[in-house]
Amino acid sequence: ILNVEQSPQSLHVQEGDSTNFTCSFPSSNFYALHWYRWETAKSPEALFVMTLNGDEKKKGRISATLNTKEGYSYLYIKGSQPEDSATYLCAFTSGTYKYIFGTGTRLKVLA
Amino acid sequence: GAVVSQHPSRVICKSGTSVKIECRSLDFQATTMFWYRQFPKQSLMLMATSNEGSKATYEQGVEKDKFLINHASLTLSTLTVTSAHPEDSSFYICSATHPASRTHNEQFFGPGTRLTVL
């Protein structure tokens, strides 16, 4: 059974703080790791698709790294803002269209 | 681009009734759409994969006679929960693959439907 875990489940940070969270996934049969940002009542928004070991991707204040050999990805948010408050999901794929999701990290940025 | 809509966003129904949820790709043609379900404090779980013009492929443990999926056009897939019961109460969300993103299997999601069965 393939398992994807995210930690922490939730966290609160102050505006301006930097933060990071983890997605752990099976290290075998890796194809891609997807990060999504999901605000309440909206569609999950694709942030990154990561495919190569050592990948680092950046979008504004958000960046992500990938280690396929040990099976983890980090998502970093620099200088958190209240609008960053959302649930951050990761999804692992092993070459098919089937996504295996983690339970998400719920971030609340306090003004 | 790559916008997926879902309707309704919330539905409450009586036990024994059937409920239809629509998933539409608004600005692209989606040959493949997916239906997920999320129970409280759990992850999104794939229920079925829907291909236009063919029968859906259901994941193990998902009853195909209970969760009817129709993908009649390249922009519309529907999920019908037949004879709904309280244990079917859940959050249902669809996604679609964009033809330009096929190399990375990227999926674009609708906003989801909260189903409550009384």
Short mmCIF file of C-alpha atoms in Angstrom, two decimals:
data_model
loop_
_atom_site.label_atom_id
_atom_site.label_comp_id
_atom_site.label_asym_id
_atom_site.label_seq_id
_atom_site.Cartn_x
_atom_site.Cartn_y
_atom_site.Cartn_z
CA ILE A 1 0.00 0.00 0.00
CA LEU A 2 1.48 3.31 -1.07
CA ASN A 3 1.38 5.95 1.64
CA VAL A 4 1.98 9.67 1.45
CA GLU A 5 2.38 11.57 4.68
CA GLN A 6 2.48 15.27 5.34
CA SER A 7 3.67 17.03 8.44
CA PRO A 8 2.75 18.94 10.39
CA GLN A 9 -1.02 18.53 10.06
CA SER A 10 -1.50 22.18 10.91
CA LEU A 11 0.47 25.17 12.02
CA HIS A 12 0.00 28.79 12.91
CA VAL A 13 2.67 31.34 12.13
CA GLN A 14 2.92 35.07 12.51
CA GLU A 15 2.87 37.33 9.49
CA GLY A 16 6.41 37.74 8.22
CA ASP A 17 7.64 34.40 9.54
CA SER A 18 9.09 31.84 7.19
CA THR A 19 7.85 28.31 7.41
CA ASN A 20 8.22 24.91 5.83
CA PHE A 21 6.48 21.59 5.76
CA THR A 22 7.21 18.08 4.60
CA CYS A 23 5.74 15.53 2.23
CA SER A 24 7.03 11.95 2.53
CA PHE A 25 6.34 9.44 -0.21
CA PRO A 26 7.54 6.03 -1.43
CA SER A 27 11.04 6.26 -2.84
CA SER A 28 10.48 3.45 -5.35
CA ASN A 29 8.68 3.81 -8.71
CA PHE A 30 8.72 7.59 -8.47
CA TYR A 31 7.38 9.58 -11.41
CA ALA A 32 6.26 12.96 -10.12
CA LEU A 33 5.35 14.87 -6.98
CA HIS A 34 2.71 17.56 -7.14
CA TRP A 35 2.11 20.39 -4.70
CA TYR A 36 -1.24 22.14 -4.49
CA ARG A 37 -2.51 25.08 -2.52
CA TRP A 38 -6.14 24.73 -1.45
CA GLU A 39 -8.20 27.54 -0.03
CA THR A 40 -11.59 26.84 1.50
CA ALA A 41 -14.43 26.74 -1.05
CA LYS A 42 -12.01 27.05 -3.96
CA SER A 43 -10.34 24.61 -6.31
CA PRO A 44 -6.92 23.28 -5.36
CA GLU A 45 -4.38 25.38 -7.23
CA ALA A 46 -1.36 23.68 -8.73
CA LEU A 47 1.90 25.07 -7.36
CA PHE A 48 4.65 22.76 -8.56
CA VAL A 49 5.21 19.56 -10.47
CA MET A 50 8.52 18.02 -9.44
CA THR A 51 10.07 15.18 -11.33
CA LEU A 52 13.85 15.05 -10.87
CA ASN A 53 15.86 14.25 -7.77
CA GLY A 54 17.36 17.48 -6.51
CA ASP A 55 14.71 19.62 -8.21
CA GLU A 56 14.19 23.04 -6.71
CA LYS A 57 11.30 25.15 -7.89
CA LYS A 58 10.22 28.64 -6.93
CA LYS A 59 7.10 30.70 -7.38
CA GLY A 60 7.29 34.09 -5.71
CA ARG A 61 7.80 33.50 -1.98
CA ILE A 62 7.07 29.79 -2.23
CA SER A 63 9.68 27.21 -3.13
CA ALA A 64 9.97 23.45 -3.04
CA THR A 65 12.71 20.86 -3.08
CA LEU A 66 12.66 17.19 -3.96
CA ASN A 67 14.65 14.18 -2.78
CA THR A 68 13.44 11.07 -4.58
CA LYS A 69 16.12 8.78 -3.13
CA GLU A 70 14.92 9.29 0.42
CA GLY A 71 11.34 10.03 -0.51
CA TYR A 72 10.59 13.54 0.68
CA SER A 73 9.80 17.02 -0.55
CA TYR A 74 9.87 20.27 1.38
CA LEU A 75 7.68 23.29 0.72
CA TYR A 76 9.00 26.62 1.97
CA ILE A 77 7.15 29.90 2.36
CA LYS A 78 9.28 32.95 2.97
CA GLY A 79 7.80 35.93 4.79
CA SER A 80 4.33 34.40 5.27
CA GLN A 81 1.34 36.63 4.58
CA PRO A 82 -2.29 36.16 5.69
CA GLU A 83 -3.21 35.34 2.09
CA ASP A 84 -0.91 32.30 2.29
CA SER A 85 -3.38 30.73 4.72
CA ALA A 86 -4.58 27.54 3.05
CA THR A 87 -4.16 23.79 3.07
CA TYR A 88 -1.11 22.61 1.18
CA LEU A 89 -1.46 19.21 -0.43
CA CYS A 90 1.11 16.96 -2.01
CA ALA A 91 0.33 14.11 -4.39
CA PHE A 92 2.61 11.33 -5.54
CA THR A 93 2.39 9.54 -8.87
CA SER A 94 4.30 6.50 -10.05
CA GLY A 95 3.84 6.80 -13.78
CA THR A 96 0.09 6.47 -14.05
CA TYR A 97 -2.49 9.18 -13.76
CA LYS A 98 -3.35 7.99 -10.28
CA TYR A 99 -2.59 10.53 -7.59
CA ILE A 100 -1.93 9.42 -4.04
CA PHE A 101 -2.52 12.36 -1.76
CA GLY A 102 -1.27 13.24 1.67
CA THR A 103 -3.74 14.59 4.21
CA GLY A 104 -2.40 18.10 3.80
CA THR A 105 -0.84 20.75 6.01
CA ARG A 106 -3.24 23.45 7.12
CA LEU A 107 -1.43 26.78 7.44
CA LYS A 108 -2.85 29.78 9.24
CA VAL A 109 -0.91 33.03 9.03
CA LEU A 110 -1.80 35.44 11.78
CA ALA A 111 -1.74 39.15 11.03
CA GLY B 1 -6.63 28.37 -18.66
CA ALA B 2 -7.40 24.91 -17.21
CA VAL B 3 -10.49 25.84 -15.20
CA VAL B 4 -12.72 23.09 -13.87
CA SER B 5 -16.12 23.81 -12.40
CA GLN B 6 -18.30 21.59 -10.26
CA HIS B 7 -21.98 21.82 -9.47
CA PRO B 8 -23.57 21.89 -6.98
CA SER B 9 -21.14 23.05 -4.33
CA ARG B 10 -23.33 21.74 -1.57
CA VAL B 11 -26.28 19.37 -1.50
CA ILE B 12 -28.44 17.96 1.26
CA CYS B 13 -30.72 15.08 0.44
CA LYS B 14 -32.87 12.46 2.12
CA SER B 15 -31.74 8.90 2.49
CA GLY B 16 -32.72 6.79 -0.51
CA THR B 17 -32.63 9.56 -3.07
CA SER B 18 -30.13 9.95 -5.88
CA VAL B 19 -27.85 12.92 -6.33
CA LYS B 20 -26.05 14.02 -9.49
CA ILE B 21 -22.84 16.04 -9.41
CA GLU B 22 -21.50 17.68 -12.55
CA CYS B 23 -17.87 18.35 -13.40
CA ARG B 24 -17.03 20.57 -16.36
CA SER B 25 -13.79 21.65 -17.95
CA LEU B 26 -14.53 25.24 -18.98
CA ASP B 27 -11.68 26.19 -21.29
CA PHE B 28 -10.22 22.92 -22.46
CA GLN B 29 -11.26 19.48 -23.59
CA ALA B 30 -10.56 16.80 -21.03
CA THR B 31 -10.34 13.28 -22.29
CA THR B 32 -9.80 12.02 -18.76
CA MET B 33 -11.53 13.13 -15.60
CA PHE B 34 -11.21 11.78 -12.08
CA TRP B 35 -13.53 11.58 -9.12
CA TYR B 36 -12.24 11.72 -5.57
CA ARG B 37 -13.85 11.48 -2.18
CA GLN B 38 -12.61 12.91 1.09
CA PHE B 39 -13.84 11.88 4.51
CA PRO B 40 -13.10 14.10 7.52
CA LYS B 41 -9.42 14.27 8.43
CA GLN B 42 -8.51 11.91 5.61
CA SER B 43 -6.80 12.43 2.30
CA LEU B 44 -8.46 12.72 -1.08
CA MET B 45 -9.08 9.18 -2.29
CA LEU B 46 -9.51 8.33 -5.94
CA MET B 47 -12.86 6.72 -6.65
CA ALA B 48 -12.79 6.32 -10.40
CA THR B 49 -11.19 7.41 -13.64
CA SER B 50 -13.55 8.58 -16.34
CA ASN B 51 -12.67 8.55 -20.03
CA GLU B 52 -14.83 10.23 -22.62
CA GLY B 53 -16.96 7.78 -24.49
CA SER B 54 -16.02 4.73 -22.47
CA LYS B 55 -16.85 3.10 -19.17
CA ALA B 56 -15.26 4.46 -16.05
CA THR B 57 -12.58 2.53 -14.22
CA TYR B 58 -13.38 2.17 -10.55
CA GLU B 59 -10.91 1.79 -7.71
CA GLN B 60 -11.04 -1.25 -5.50
CA GLY B 61 -13.83 -1.03 -2.97
CA VAL B 62 -15.88 1.55 -4.88
CA GLU B 63 -19.28 0.22 -5.94
CA LYS B 64 -19.86 1.04 -9.60
CA ASP B 65 -23.61 0.50 -9.29
CA LYS B 66 -23.80 2.99 -6.47
CA PHE B 67 -21.55 5.65 -7.97
CA LEU B 68 -22.56 6.00 -11.60
CA ILE B 69 -20.16 7.94 -13.75
CA ASN B 70 -20.98 9.27 -17.18
CA HIS B 71 -18.47 11.08 -19.39
CA ALA B 72 -20.58 11.87 -22.41
CA SER B 73 -18.57 14.76 -23.80
CA LEU B 74 -15.04 16.10 -23.66
CA THR B 75 -16.05 18.79 -21.20
CA LEU B 76 -18.54 17.08 -18.91
CA SER B 77 -18.44 14.17 -16.49
CA THR B 78 -21.20 13.40 -14.01
CA LEU B 79 -21.20 11.38 -10.81
CA THR B 80 -24.55 10.08 -9.61
CA VAL B 81 -24.77 8.76 -6.07
CA THR B 82 -27.70 6.35 -6.25
CA SER B 83 -29.89 5.56 -3.27
CA ALA B 84 -27.73 7.70 -1.05
CA HIS B 85 -27.32 6.81 2.62
CA PRO B 86 -25.83 8.77 5.51
CA GLU B 87 -22.52 6.94 5.12
CA ASP B 88 -22.23 8.44 1.63
CA SER B 89 -22.03 11.88 3.19
CA SER B 90 -18.64 13.18 2.15
CA PHE B 91 -16.79 15.74 0.08
CA TYR B 92 -16.62 14.81 -3.60
CA ILE B 93 -14.18 16.52 -5.94
CA CYS B 94 -13.38 16.03 -9.59
CA SER B 95 -10.31 16.76 -11.64
CA ALA B 96 -9.27 16.69 -15.28
CA THR B 97 -6.08 16.32 -17.18
CA HIS B 98 -5.20 19.05 -19.63
CA PRO B 99 -3.90 17.81 -22.99
CA ALA B 100 -0.88 20.13 -22.72
CA SER B 101 0.07 18.67 -19.36
CA ARG B 102 -0.10 14.99 -20.16
CA THR B 103 3.63 14.48 -19.81
CA HIS B 104 3.49 15.20 -16.09
CA ASN B 105 0.02 13.82 -15.42
CA GLU B 106 -0.99 17.18 -14.00
CA GLN B 107 -4.59 17.35 -12.85
CA PHE B 108 -6.78 20.43 -12.52
CA PHE B 109 -9.44 20.33 -9.86
CA GLY B 110 -12.95 21.59 -9.39
CA PRO B 111 -13.95 23.22 -6.09
CA GLY B 112 -15.74 20.14 -4.80
CA THR B 113 -19.23 19.20 -3.64
CA ARG B 114 -20.24 18.67 -0.03
CA LEU B 115 -22.90 15.96 0.12
CA THR B 116 -24.94 15.49 3.27
CA VAL B 117 -27.42 12.63 3.39
CA LEU B 118 -29.99 12.85 6.15
#
